[in-house]
């Protein structure tokens, strides 16, 4: 198939999911550029999107269900056999041990959340309760804080903010909000606006900043506590906002008044006057927006850092105003309101997600409630979770492991069954990273290509598995099938009746939508049926904002989503809506979190030194760079530079350790060791080194040669290094030793 038409779709490499348009030629994404019609990205895209054919057409694509033999090799089997055997295997686990012994990991990645939406029906049918995904490696500490403060997720309006603050965040490389580089350039060029960056590394974003607070690695909490204290001690906080819109402010103000700013400046390694200047800029600005990311979310005191950075905009009243911080609508919730404890280790389950760092311990035990089986969908935890060796051992111990993916990943190689999914450009897809305010958008991507022969879209895979469980009778579905043929209103009425009267239908909603509404949708869009239910919920949750966006009701919104190839704005909020979006009964921010106030008081003790004489360097793994992109690009040929994923070290450390630029070094941690190419750079502080994400994946080229460029980061990390509240890993603070490889060594200074 060849066409000169530009066809809309989206990039799938980060949470922005920028709109792109593509020319297709012989099943390749021949030309790619930004989609000017996309309501959020408006034609913007970064360099990474232009390489998406390396995802679509790499030699690792799977084209048949695979079953593991007793010797560890795999044999191709037909779909009917795979579905029957997998369904029977999970039924056996459920019947012998209970459905709660089945653990689910994944469900999306950066752009295919729609497929994952259908897994819930199969999991509910089995009685599975526990799940996790990459968000539990990053965002659950922040989610726990958010839940207590206001019960939702906030995002800064950086396009209009007078002062933008980035904490452990380099949006020039990692994007994460619409048109990131355009916005950053606009801020840097405007003398009336300022940028504050809190980061030990001189990142691309830090180079543009008016205030670069170059903290010692792991000392971010002291930096932000000092800034919050300066706001209070110099009366730069918004007393009227706190009195009218916030509860629990007095205990927080009392704690911050006692913070010894000079001591904390010394602890974090930032000049006190620079800290004061940055805090004063925040305290006198008309609008402030803040973004925290993995630099603090995967480091010591990560949950406390989430609390402290939100102080910067709450204390200054930068909420519900243009250029401030906002709660926002959601088309589908990424986090569930489920909190609890894991069955074996008792680790905190936050927002429905099991911490990734406890997963091996929840399996490798004789505890009767251990996980016995696992489903992995569009994820690669054997590579992406801490301590890959422990993960591989745990997954190999499972009685049943099923992986749904497009490629033979490191996790798939441990599975009993591997099911080949259609790629994100071969099926209807959508992302639920809908975070913007006041205008929020959703994008149903129509398939660009037919599924590769032998593959299936995830909605069809999950539907076949549910059918194999034989829980839903045709009589349950027949009235809904008939109603779907009569139009949206008839279907709405029939659906509401069925949900109210039929417990089986109510339990398996995504499957029911796929089977009854799906066949009436345009060709290739059956998988979009789940969006109908989400559109109804969205219209009920935000009726005024949905109408402002031009949609009379949920059916009108759904039809607009189906019709728009470039995405649609689904809510338009007024700034005062922010207060209504606070979930507390009084619609006020609840600022006091006793555990976090205790943590602030405990900062009077100097930062704990986690390095040792044997492991004296703080290693940060998973750094975002121009040519890194998580695990989705297995083909390394897309990289135009930094092909080996260099180990970045400071000039000072290179001199002391005898390292040479471009030479080789061995990195050793308590968990393992690996060799890397050295890059000597002034961007790193002495005692701090960094390795990128997206490396250490093996790839077989068209000639059958296997390549494994760079270091797999989690060969060096440990499940024991984790936040005490959320269990998130300390990937950005791994004690390490770096030694030159003998042939590349030079005399140390």
PDB file of N, CA and C in Angstrom, residues 365-460:
ATOM      1  N   UNK A 365       8.358 -16.710  47.436  1.00  0.00           N
ATOM      2  CA  UNK A 365       8.083 -16.990  48.837  1.00  0.00           C
ATOM      3  C   UNK A 365       7.188 -18.219  48.913  1.00  0.00           C
ATOM      4  N   UNK A 366       7.117 -18.824  50.096  1.00  0.00           N
ATOM      5  CA  UNK A 366       6.164 -19.921  50.274  1.00  0.00           C
ATOM      6  C   UNK A 366       4.874 -19.442  50.934  1.00  0.00           C
ATOM      7  N   UNK A 367       4.703 -18.124  51.007  1.00  0.00           N
ATOM      8  CA  UNK A 367       3.487 -17.550  51.589  1.00  0.00           C
ATOM      9  C   UNK A 367       2.264 -18.033  50.804  1.00  0.00           C
ATOM     10  N   UNK A 368       1.198 -18.442  51.465  1.00  0.00           N
ATOM     11  CA  UNK A 368       0.038 -18.978  50.740  1.00  0.00           C
ATOM     12  C   UNK A 368      -0.646 -17.956  49.834  1.00  0.00           C
ATOM     13  N   UNK A 369      -0.448 -16.664  50.081  1.00  0.00           N
ATOM     14  CA  UNK A 369      -1.101 -15.638  49.275  1.00  0.00           C
ATOM     15  C   UNK A 369      -0.199 -15.065  48.191  1.00  0.00           C
ATOM     16  N   UNK A 370       0.906 -15.756  47.891  1.00  0.00           N
ATOM     17  CA  UNK A 370       1.816 -15.253  46.867  1.00  0.00           C
ATOM     18  C   UNK A 370       1.141 -15.281  45.494  1.00  0.00           C
ATOM     19  N   UNK A 371       1.655 -14.436  44.598  1.00  0.00           N
ATOM     20  CA  UNK A 371       1.167 -14.451  43.226  1.00  0.00           C
ATOM     21  C   UNK A 371       1.621 -15.745  42.553  1.00  0.00           C
ATOM     22  N   UNK A 372       0.676 -16.413  41.915  1.00  0.00           N
ATOM     23  CA  UNK A 372       0.974 -17.691  41.249  1.00  0.00           C
ATOM     24  C   UNK A 372       1.031 -17.551  39.729  1.00  0.00           C
ATOM     25  N   UNK A 373       0.345 -16.522  39.216  1.00  0.00           N
ATOM     26  CA  UNK A 373       0.274 -16.333  37.769  1.00  0.00           C
ATOM     27  C   UNK A 373       0.318 -14.844  37.474  1.00  0.00           C
ATOM     28  N   UNK A 374       0.663 -14.521  36.234  1.00  0.00           N
ATOM     29  CA  UNK A 374       0.862 -13.113  35.885  1.00  0.00           C
ATOM     30  C   UNK A 374       0.519 -12.895  34.420  1.00  0.00           C
ATOM     31  N   UNK A 375      -0.123 -11.773  34.163  1.00  0.00           N
ATOM     32  CA  UNK A 375      -0.377 -11.312  32.802  1.00  0.00           C
ATOM     33  C   UNK A 375       0.393 -10.010  32.613  1.00  0.00           C
ATOM     34  N   UNK A 376       1.176  -9.926  31.554  1.00  0.00           N
ATOM     35  CA  UNK A 376       1.925  -8.717  31.237  1.00  0.00           C
ATOM     36  C   UNK A 376       1.461  -8.229  29.873  1.00  0.00           C
ATOM     37  N   UNK A 377       0.976  -6.988  29.828  1.00  0.00           N
ATOM     38  CA  UNK A 377       0.459  -6.433  28.580  1.00  0.00           C
ATOM     39  C   UNK A 377       1.181  -5.140  28.246  1.00  0.00           C
ATOM     40  N   UNK A 378       1.803  -5.122  27.074  1.00  0.00           N
ATOM     41  CA  UNK A 378       2.486  -3.911  26.581  1.00  0.00           C
ATOM     42  C   UNK A 378       3.419  -3.335  27.631  1.00  0.00           C
ATOM     43  N   UNK A 379       4.216  -4.184  28.228  1.00  0.00           N
ATOM     44  CA  UNK A 379       5.173  -3.764  29.250  1.00  0.00           C
ATOM     45  C   UNK A 379       6.300  -4.786  29.283  1.00  0.00           C
ATOM     46  N   UNK A 380       7.401  -4.395  29.911  1.00  0.00           N
ATOM     47  CA  UNK A 380       8.584  -5.254  29.937  1.00  0.00           C
ATOM     48  C   UNK A 380       9.233  -5.207  31.320  1.00  0.00           C
ATOM     49  N   UNK A 381       8.522  -5.663  32.359  1.00  0.00           N
ATOM     50  CA  UNK A 381       9.042  -5.513  33.721  1.00  0.00           C
ATOM     51  C   UNK A 381      10.338  -6.255  33.982  1.00  0.00           C
ATOM     52  N   UNK A 382      10.650  -7.307  33.243  1.00  0.00           N
ATOM     53  CA  UNK A 382      11.925  -8.000  33.449  1.00  0.00           C
ATOM     54  C   UNK A 382      13.100  -7.096  33.111  1.00  0.00           C
ATOM     55  N   UNK A 383      12.845  -6.052  32.343  1.00  0.00           N
ATOM     56  CA  UNK A 383      13.888  -5.094  31.996  1.00  0.00           C
ATOM     57  C   UNK A 383      13.706  -3.769  32.725  1.00  0.00           C
ATOM     58  N   UNK A 384      12.451  -3.367  32.980  1.00  0.00           N
ATOM     59  CA  UNK A 384      12.189  -2.010  33.468  1.00  0.00           C
ATOM     60  C   UNK A 384      12.060  -1.906  34.981  1.00  0.00           C
ATOM     61  N   UNK A 385      11.862  -3.014  35.700  1.00  0.00           N
ATOM     62  CA  UNK A 385      11.796  -2.958  37.152  1.00  0.00           C
ATOM     63  C   UNK A 385      13.190  -3.106  37.763  1.00  0.00           C
ATOM     64  N   UNK A 386      13.323  -2.619  38.984  1.00  0.00           N
ATOM     65  CA  UNK A 386      14.606  -2.704  39.684  1.00  0.00           C
ATOM     66  C   UNK A 386      15.054  -4.157  39.817  1.00  0.00           C
ATOM     67  N   UNK A 387      16.363  -4.351  39.777  1.00  0.00           N
ATOM     68  CA  UNK A 387      17.001  -5.657  39.956  1.00  0.00           C
ATOM     69  C   UNK A 387      16.443  -6.681  38.971  1.00  0.00           C
ATOM     70  N   UNK A 388      16.864  -6.545  37.724  1.00  0.00           N
ATOM     71  CA  UNK A 388      16.381  -7.431  36.669  1.00  0.00           C
ATOM     72  C   UNK A 388      16.599  -8.898  36.995  1.00  0.00           C
ATOM     73  N   UNK A 389      17.694  -9.216  37.659  1.00  0.00           N
ATOM     74  CA  UNK A 389      17.969 -10.617  37.982  1.00  0.00           C
ATOM     75  C   UNK A 389      16.904 -11.178  38.912  1.00  0.00           C
ATOM     76  N   UNK A 390      16.511 -10.403  39.919  1.00  0.00           N
ATOM     77  CA  UNK A 390      15.465 -10.855  40.833  1.00  0.00           C
ATOM     78  C   UNK A 390      14.131 -10.996  40.116  1.00  0.00           C
ATOM     79  N   UNK A 391      13.841 -10.065  39.209  1.00  0.00           N
ATOM     80  CA  UNK A 391      12.592 -10.148  38.449  1.00  0.00           C
ATOM     81  C   UNK A 391      12.566 -11.392  37.575  1.00  0.00           C
ATOM     82  N   UNK A 392      13.665 -11.657  36.896  1.00  0.00           N
ATOM     83  CA  UNK A 392      13.701 -12.844  36.032  1.00  0.00           C
ATOM     84  C   UNK A 392      13.512 -14.121  36.848  1.00  0.00           C
ATOM     85  N   UNK A 393      14.143 -14.181  38.005  1.00  0.00           N
ATOM     86  CA  UNK A 393      13.989 -15.352  38.865  1.00  0.00           C
ATOM     87  C   UNK A 393      12.538 -15.502  39.320  1.00  0.00           C
ATOM     88  N   UNK A 394      11.919 -14.390  39.668  1.00  0.00           N
ATOM     89  CA  UNK A 394      10.532 -14.439  40.134  1.00  0.00           C
ATOM     90  C   UNK A 394       9.596 -14.868  39.016  1.00  0.00           C
ATOM     91  N   UNK A 395       9.743 -14.272  37.840  1.00  0.00           N
ATOM     92  CA  UNK A 395       8.830 -14.601  36.748  1.00  0.00           C
ATOM     93  C   UNK A 395       8.991 -16.053  36.307  1.00  0.00           C
ATOM     94  N   UNK A 396      10.215 -16.558  36.387  1.00  0.00           N
ATOM     95  CA  UNK A 396      10.444 -17.959  36.026  1.00  0.00           C
ATOM     96  C   UNK A 396       9.792 -18.914  37.024  1.00  0.00           C
ATOM     97  N   UNK A 397       9.512 -18.433  38.236  1.00  0.00           N
ATOM     98  CA  UNK A 397       8.898 -19.279  39.257  1.00  0.00           C
ATOM     99  C   UNK A 397       7.378 -19.336  39.170  1.00  0.00           C
ATOM    100  N   UNK A 398       6.781 -18.497  38.345  1.00  0.00           N
ATOM    101  CA  UNK A 398       5.323 -18.468  38.225  1.00  0.00           C
ATOM    102  C   UNK A 398       4.798 -19.747  37.566  1.00  0.00           C
ATOM    103  N   UNK A 399       3.611 -20.148  37.964  1.00  0.00           N
ATOM    104  CA  UNK A 399       2.995 -21.315  37.344  1.00  0.00           C
ATOM    105  C   UNK A 399       2.453 -20.993  35.958  1.00  0.00           C
ATOM    106  N   UNK A 400       2.115 -19.720  35.734  1.00  0.00           N
ATOM    107  CA  UNK A 400       1.629 -19.311  34.419  1.00  0.00           C
ATOM    108  C   UNK A 400       1.973 -17.847  34.204  1.00  0.00           C
ATOM    109  N   UNK A 401       2.664 -17.562  33.115  1.00  0.00           N
ATOM    110  CA  UNK A 401       2.987 -16.197  32.719  1.00  0.00           C
ATOM    111  C   UNK A 401       2.594 -16.034  31.255  1.00  0.00           C
ATOM    112  N   UNK A 402       1.735 -15.060  30.991  1.00  0.00           N
ATOM    113  CA  UNK A 402       1.285 -14.765  29.631  1.00  0.00           C
ATOM    114  C   UNK A 402       1.656 -13.321  29.311  1.00  0.00           C
ATOM    115  N   UNK A 403       2.283 -13.113  28.161  1.00  0.00           N
ATOM    116  CA  UNK A 403       2.700 -11.783  27.724  1.00  0.00           C
ATOM    117  C   UNK A 403       1.975 -11.435  26.430  1.00  0.00           C
ATOM    118  N   UNK A 404       1.407 -10.232  26.388  1.00  0.00           N
ATOM    119  CA  UNK A 404       0.794  -9.678  25.175  1.00  0.00           C
ATOM    120  C   UNK A 404       1.655  -8.509  24.739  1.00  0.00           C
ATOM    121  N   UNK A 405       2.258  -8.606  23.547  1.00  0.00           N
ATOM    122  CA  UNK A 405       3.163  -7.541  23.105  1.00  0.00           C
ATOM    123  C   UNK A 405       3.400  -7.667  21.616  1.00  0.00           C
ATOM    124  N   UNK A 406       4.085  -6.666  21.059  1.00  0.00           N
ATOM    125  CA  UNK A 406       4.390  -6.674  19.629  1.00  0.00           C
ATOM    126  C   UNK A 406       5.724  -7.344  19.333  1.00  0.00           C
ATOM    127  N   UNK A 407       6.561  -7.514  20.366  1.00  0.00           N
ATOM    128  CA  UNK A 407       7.917  -8.019  20.152  1.00  0.00           C
ATOM    129  C   UNK A 407       8.281  -9.021  21.239  1.00  0.00           C
ATOM    130  N   UNK A 408       9.326  -9.803  20.967  1.00  0.00           N
ATOM    131  CA  UNK A 408       9.808 -10.794  21.929  1.00  0.00           C
ATOM    132  C   UNK A 408      10.710 -10.081  22.931  1.00  0.00           C
ATOM    133  N   UNK A 409      10.090  -9.500  23.934  1.00  0.00           N
ATOM    134  CA  UNK A 409      10.811  -8.725  24.930  1.00  0.00           C
ATOM    135  C   UNK A 409      11.536  -9.632  25.911  1.00  0.00           C
ATOM    136  N   UNK A 410      12.303  -9.001  26.808  1.00  0.00           N
ATOM    137  CA  UNK A 410      12.982  -9.766  27.857  1.00  0.00           C
ATOM    138  C   UNK A 410      11.977 -10.480  28.745  1.00  0.00           C
ATOM    139  N   UNK A 411      10.824  -9.878  28.982  1.00  0.00           N
ATOM    140  CA  UNK A 411       9.782 -10.534  29.774  1.00  0.00           C
ATOM    141  C   UNK A 411       9.132 -11.655  28.989  1.00  0.00           C
ATOM    142  N   UNK A 412       8.889 -11.427  27.701  1.00  0.00           N
ATOM    143  CA  UNK A 412       8.258 -12.459  26.875  1.00  0.00           C
ATOM    144  C   UNK A 412       9.086 -13.734  26.841  1.00  0.00           C
ATOM    145  N   UNK A 413      10.401 -13.600  26.930  1.00  0.00           N
ATOM    146  CA  UNK A 413      11.256 -14.792  26.882  1.00  0.00           C
ATOM    147  C   UNK A 413      11.130 -15.674  28.118  1.00  0.00           C
ATOM    148  N   UNK A 414      10.434 -15.179  29.123  1.00  0.00           N
ATOM    149  CA  UNK A 414      10.201 -15.957  30.333  1.00  0.00           C
ATOM    150  C   UNK A 414       8.789 -16.534  30.384  1.00  0.00           C
ATOM    151  N   UNK A 415       7.970 -16.185  29.394  1.00  0.00           N
ATOM    152  CA  UNK A 415       6.547 -16.506  29.442  1.00  0.00           C
ATOM    153  C   UNK A 415       6.263 -17.935  29.013  1.00  0.00           C
ATOM    154  N   UNK A 416       5.123 -18.433  29.490  1.00  0.00           N
ATOM    155  CA  UNK A 416       4.617 -19.721  29.003  1.00  0.00           C
ATOM    156  C   UNK A 416       3.905 -19.549  27.662  1.00  0.00           C
ATOM    157  N   UNK A 417       3.251 -18.394  27.494  1.00  0.00           N
ATOM    158  CA  UNK A 417       2.589 -18.071  26.231  1.00  0.00           C
ATOM    159  C   UNK A 417       2.878 -16.611  25.893  1.00  0.00           C
ATOM    160  N   UNK A 418       3.085 -16.353  24.599  1.00  0.00           N
ATOM    161  CA  UNK A 418       3.275 -14.992  24.110  1.00  0.00           C
ATOM    162  C   UNK A 418       2.243 -14.753  23.009  1.00  0.00           C
ATOM    163  N   UNK A 419       1.448 -13.692  23.171  1.00  0.00           N
ATOM    164  CA  UNK A 419       0.410 -13.374  22.196  1.00  0.00           C
ATOM    165  C   UNK A 419       0.808 -12.124  21.432  1.00  0.00           C
ATOM    166  N   UNK A 420       0.873 -12.210  20.097  1.00  0.00           N
ATOM    167  CA  UNK A 420       1.362 -11.080  19.295  1.00  0.00           C
ATOM    168  C   UNK A 420       0.262 -10.045  19.047  1.00  0.00           C
ATOM    169  N   UNK A 421       0.485  -8.841  19.504  1.00  0.00           N
ATOM    170  CA  UNK A 421      -0.484  -7.763  19.321  1.00  0.00           C
ATOM    171  C   UNK A 421      -0.197  -7.008  18.028  1.00  0.00           C
ATOM    172  N   UNK A 422      -1.254  -6.437  17.468  1.00  0.00           N
ATOM    173  CA  UNK A 422      -1.080  -5.484  16.385  1.00  0.00           C
ATOM    174  C   UNK A 422      -0.363  -4.255  16.925  1.00  0.00           C
ATOM    175  N   UNK A 423       0.368  -3.573  16.067  1.00  0.00           N
ATOM    176  CA  UNK A 423       1.099  -2.394  16.513  1.00  0.00           C
ATOM    177  C   UNK A 423       0.127  -1.240  16.765  1.00  0.00           C
ATOM    178  N   UNK A 424       0.651  -0.177  17.347  1.00  0.00           N
ATOM    179  CA  UNK A 424      -0.195   0.971  17.653  1.00  0.00           C
ATOM    180  C   UNK A 424      -0.672   1.707  16.402  1.00  0.00           C
ATOM    181  N   UNK A 425      -0.108   1.391  15.259  1.00  0.00           N
ATOM    182  CA  UNK A 425      -0.545   2.024  14.016  1.00  0.00           C
ATOM    183  C   UNK A 425      -1.383   1.077  13.167  1.00  0.00           C
ATOM    184  N   UNK A 426      -1.715  -0.089  13.718  1.00  0.00           N
ATOM    185  CA  UNK A 426      -2.499  -1.093  12.992  1.00  0.00           C
ATOM    186  C   UNK A 426      -3.873  -1.324  13.623  1.00  0.00           C
ATOM    187  N   UNK A 427      -4.268  -0.444  14.528  1.00  0.00           N
ATOM    188  CA  UNK A 427      -5.535  -0.642  15.242  1.00  0.00           C
ATOM    189  C   UNK A 427      -6.017   0.708  15.746  1.00  0.00           C
ATOM    190  N   UNK A 428      -7.263   0.749  16.166  1.00  0.00           N
ATOM    191  CA  UNK A 428      -7.778   1.941  16.843  1.00  0.00           C
ATOM    192  C   UNK A 428      -7.073   2.074  18.184  1.00  0.00           C
ATOM    193  N   UNK A 429      -6.615   3.294  18.495  1.00  0.00           N
ATOM    194  CA  UNK A 429      -5.909   3.497  19.755  1.00  0.00           C
ATOM    195  C   UNK A 429      -6.206   4.888  20.321  1.00  0.00           C
ATOM    196  N   UNK A 430      -5.921   5.028  21.595  1.00  0.00           N
ATOM    197  CA  UNK A 430      -6.089   6.306  22.290  1.00  0.00           C
ATOM    198  C   UNK A 430      -5.200   6.297  23.513  1.00  0.00           C
ATOM    199  N   UNK A 431      -4.906   7.485  23.994  1.00  0.00           N
ATOM    200  CA  UNK A 431      -4.174   7.613  25.244  1.00  0.00           C
ATOM    201  C   UNK A 431      -5.055   8.317  26.260  1.00  0.00           C
ATOM    202  N   UNK A 432      -4.876   7.971  27.519  1.00  0.00           N
ATOM    203  CA  UNK A 432      -5.624   8.617  28.588  1.00  0.00           C
ATOM    204  C   UNK A 432      -4.738   9.563  29.398  1.00  0.00           C
ATOM    205  N   UNK A 433      -3.631   9.998  28.801  1.00  0.00           N
ATOM    206  CA  UNK A 433      -2.834  11.081  29.366  1.00  0.00           C
ATOM    207  C   UNK A 433      -3.489  12.405  28.958  1.00  0.00           C
ATOM    208  N   UNK A 434      -4.642  12.681  29.520  1.00  0.00           N
ATOM    209  CA  UNK A 434      -5.392  13.907  29.205  1.00  0.00           C
ATOM    210  C   UNK A 434      -5.295  14.821  30.417  1.00  0.00           C
ATOM    211  N   UNK A 435      -4.314  15.742  30.409  1.00  0.00           N
ATOM    212  CA  UNK A 435      -3.936  16.458  31.630  1.00  0.00           C
ATOM    213  C   UNK A 435      -4.099  17.976  31.553  1.00  0.00           C
ATOM    214  N   UNK A 436      -4.587  18.511  30.441  1.00  0.00           N
ATOM    215  CA  UNK A 436      -4.458  19.948  30.237  1.00  0.00           C
ATOM    216  C   UNK A 436      -5.668  20.732  30.750  1.00  0.00           C
ATOM    217  N   UNK A 437      -5.450  22.015  30.964  1.00  0.00           N
ATOM    218  CA  UNK A 437      -6.458  22.932  31.507  1.00  0.00           C
ATOM    219  C   UNK A 437      -6.151  24.332  30.950  1.00  0.00           C
ATOM    220  N   UNK A 438      -7.135  25.082  30.553  1.00  0.00           N
ATOM    221  CA  UNK A 438      -8.581  24.852  30.643  1.00  0.00           C
ATOM    222  C   UNK A 438      -9.162  23.995  29.529  1.00  0.00           C
ATOM    223  N   UNK A 439      -8.424  23.830  28.415  1.00  0.00           N
ATOM    224  CA  UNK A 439      -8.892  22.987  27.315  1.00  0.00           C
ATOM    225  C   UNK A 439      -8.214  21.622  27.414  1.00  0.00           C
ATOM    226  N   UNK A 440      -9.002  20.565  27.426  1.00  0.00           N
ATOM    227  CA  UNK A 440      -8.447  19.214  27.503  1.00  0.00           C
ATOM    228  C   UNK A 440      -8.919  18.428  26.283  1.00  0.00           C
ATOM    229  N   UNK A 441      -8.050  17.583  25.754  1.00  0.00           N
ATOM    230  CA  UNK A 441      -8.367  16.908  24.492  1.00  0.00           C
ATOM    231  C   UNK A 441      -8.156  15.409  24.595  1.00  0.00           C
ATOM    232  N   UNK A 442      -8.841  14.688  23.705  1.00  0.00           N
ATOM    233  CA  UNK A 442      -8.690  13.241  23.573  1.00  0.00           C
ATOM    234  C   UNK A 442      -8.584  12.932  22.087  1.00  0.00           C
ATOM    235  N   UNK A 443      -7.810  11.899  21.750  1.00  0.00           N
ATOM    236  CA  UNK A 443      -7.516  11.610  20.349  1.00  0.00           C
ATOM    237  C   UNK A 443      -7.706  10.116  20.095  1.00  0.00           C
ATOM    238  N   UNK A 444      -8.729   9.783  19.324  1.00  0.00           N
ATOM    239  CA  UNK A 444      -8.883   8.418  18.821  1.00  0.00           C
ATOM    240  C   UNK A 444      -8.097   8.308  17.522  1.00  0.00           C
ATOM    241  N   UNK A 445      -7.061   7.469  17.531  1.00  0.00           N
ATOM    242  CA  UNK A 445      -6.241   7.297  16.340  1.00  0.00           C
ATOM    243  C   UNK A 445      -6.805   6.151  15.499  1.00  0.00           C
ATOM    244  N   UNK A 446      -7.148   6.452  14.266  1.00  0.00           N
ATOM    245  CA  UNK A 446      -7.618   5.423  13.341  1.00  0.00           C
ATOM    246  C   UNK A 446      -6.417   4.617  12.845  1.00  0.00           C
ATOM    247  N   UNK A 447      -6.614   3.347  12.537  1.00  0.00           N
ATOM    248  CA  UNK A 447      -5.471   2.549  12.059  1.00  0.00           C
ATOM    249  C   UNK A 447      -4.936   3.073  10.731  1.00  0.00           C
ATOM    250  N   UNK A 448      -3.610   3.086  10.626  1.00  0.00           N
ATOM    251  CA  UNK A 448      -2.958   3.450   9.371  1.00  0.00           C
ATOM    252  C   UNK A 448      -2.780   2.244   8.464  1.00  0.00           C
ATOM    253  N   UNK A 449      -2.689   1.066   9.064  1.00  0.00           N
ATOM    254  CA  UNK A 449      -2.369  -0.160   8.341  1.00  0.00           C
ATOM    255  C   UNK A 449      -3.256  -1.291   8.847  1.00  0.00           C
ATOM    256  N   UNK A 450      -3.436  -2.314   8.021  1.00  0.00           N
ATOM    257  CA  UNK A 450      -4.070  -3.535   8.500  1.00  0.00           C
ATOM    258  C   UNK A 450      -3.127  -4.229   9.483  1.00  0.00           C
ATOM    259  N   UNK A 451      -3.654  -4.929  10.498  1.00  0.00           N
ATOM    260  CA  UNK A 451      -2.765  -5.669  11.399  1.00  0.00           C
ATOM    261  C   UNK A 451      -1.845  -6.606  10.631  1.00  0.00           C
ATOM    262  N   UNK A 452      -0.616  -6.685  11.072  1.00  0.00           N
ATOM    263  CA  UNK A 452       0.324  -7.618  10.475  1.00  0.00           C
ATOM    264  C   UNK A 452      -0.264  -9.026  10.550  1.00  0.00           C
ATOM    265  N   UNK A 453      -0.220  -9.798   9.467  1.00  0.00           N
ATOM    266  CA  UNK A 453      -0.807 -11.143   9.508  1.00  0.00           C
ATOM    267  C   UNK A 453      -0.297 -11.955  10.700  1.00  0.00           C
ATOM    268  N   UNK A 454      -1.236 -12.585  11.391  1.00  0.00           N
ATOM    269  CA  UNK A 454      -0.905 -13.379  12.570  1.00  0.00           C
ATOM    270  C   UNK A 454      -1.067 -12.639  13.871  1.00  0.00           C
ATOM    271  N   UNK A 455      -1.250 -11.303  13.800  1.00  0.00           N
ATOM    272  CA  UNK A 455      -1.418 -10.509  15.012  1.00  0.00           C
ATOM    273  C   UNK A 455      -2.882 -10.121  15.189  1.00  0.00           C
ATOM    274  N   UNK A 456      -3.242  -9.711  16.404  1.00  0.00           N
ATOM    275  CA  UNK A 456      -4.593  -9.243  16.698  1.00  0.00           C
ATOM    276  C   UNK A 456      -4.517  -7.985  17.567  1.00  0.00           C
ATOM    277  N   UNK A 457      -5.468  -7.062  17.410  1.00  0.00           N
ATOM    278  CA  UNK A 457      -5.568  -5.953  18.359  1.00  0.00           C
ATOM    279  C   UNK A 457      -5.937  -6.480  19.743  1.00  0.00           C
ATOM    280  N   UNK A 458      -5.481  -5.800  20.781  1.00  0.00           N
ATOM    281  CA  UNK A 458      -5.756  -6.271  22.151  1.00  0.00           C
ATOM    282  C   UNK A 458      -7.233  -6.407  22.465  1.00  0.00           C
ATOM    283  N   UNK A 459      -8.121  -5.498  22.018  1.00  0.00           N
ATOM    284  CA  UNK A 459      -9.540  -5.721  22.337  1.00  0.00           C
ATOM    285  C   UNK A 459     -10.055  -7.070  21.851  1.00  0.00           C
ATOM    286  N   UNK A 460      -9.605  -7.507  20.681  1.00  0.00           N
ATOM    287  CA  UNK A 460     -10.037  -8.811  20.182  1.00  0.00           C
ATOM    288  C   UNK A 460      -9.398  -9.941  20.991  1.00  0.00           C
TER     289      UNK A 460
END
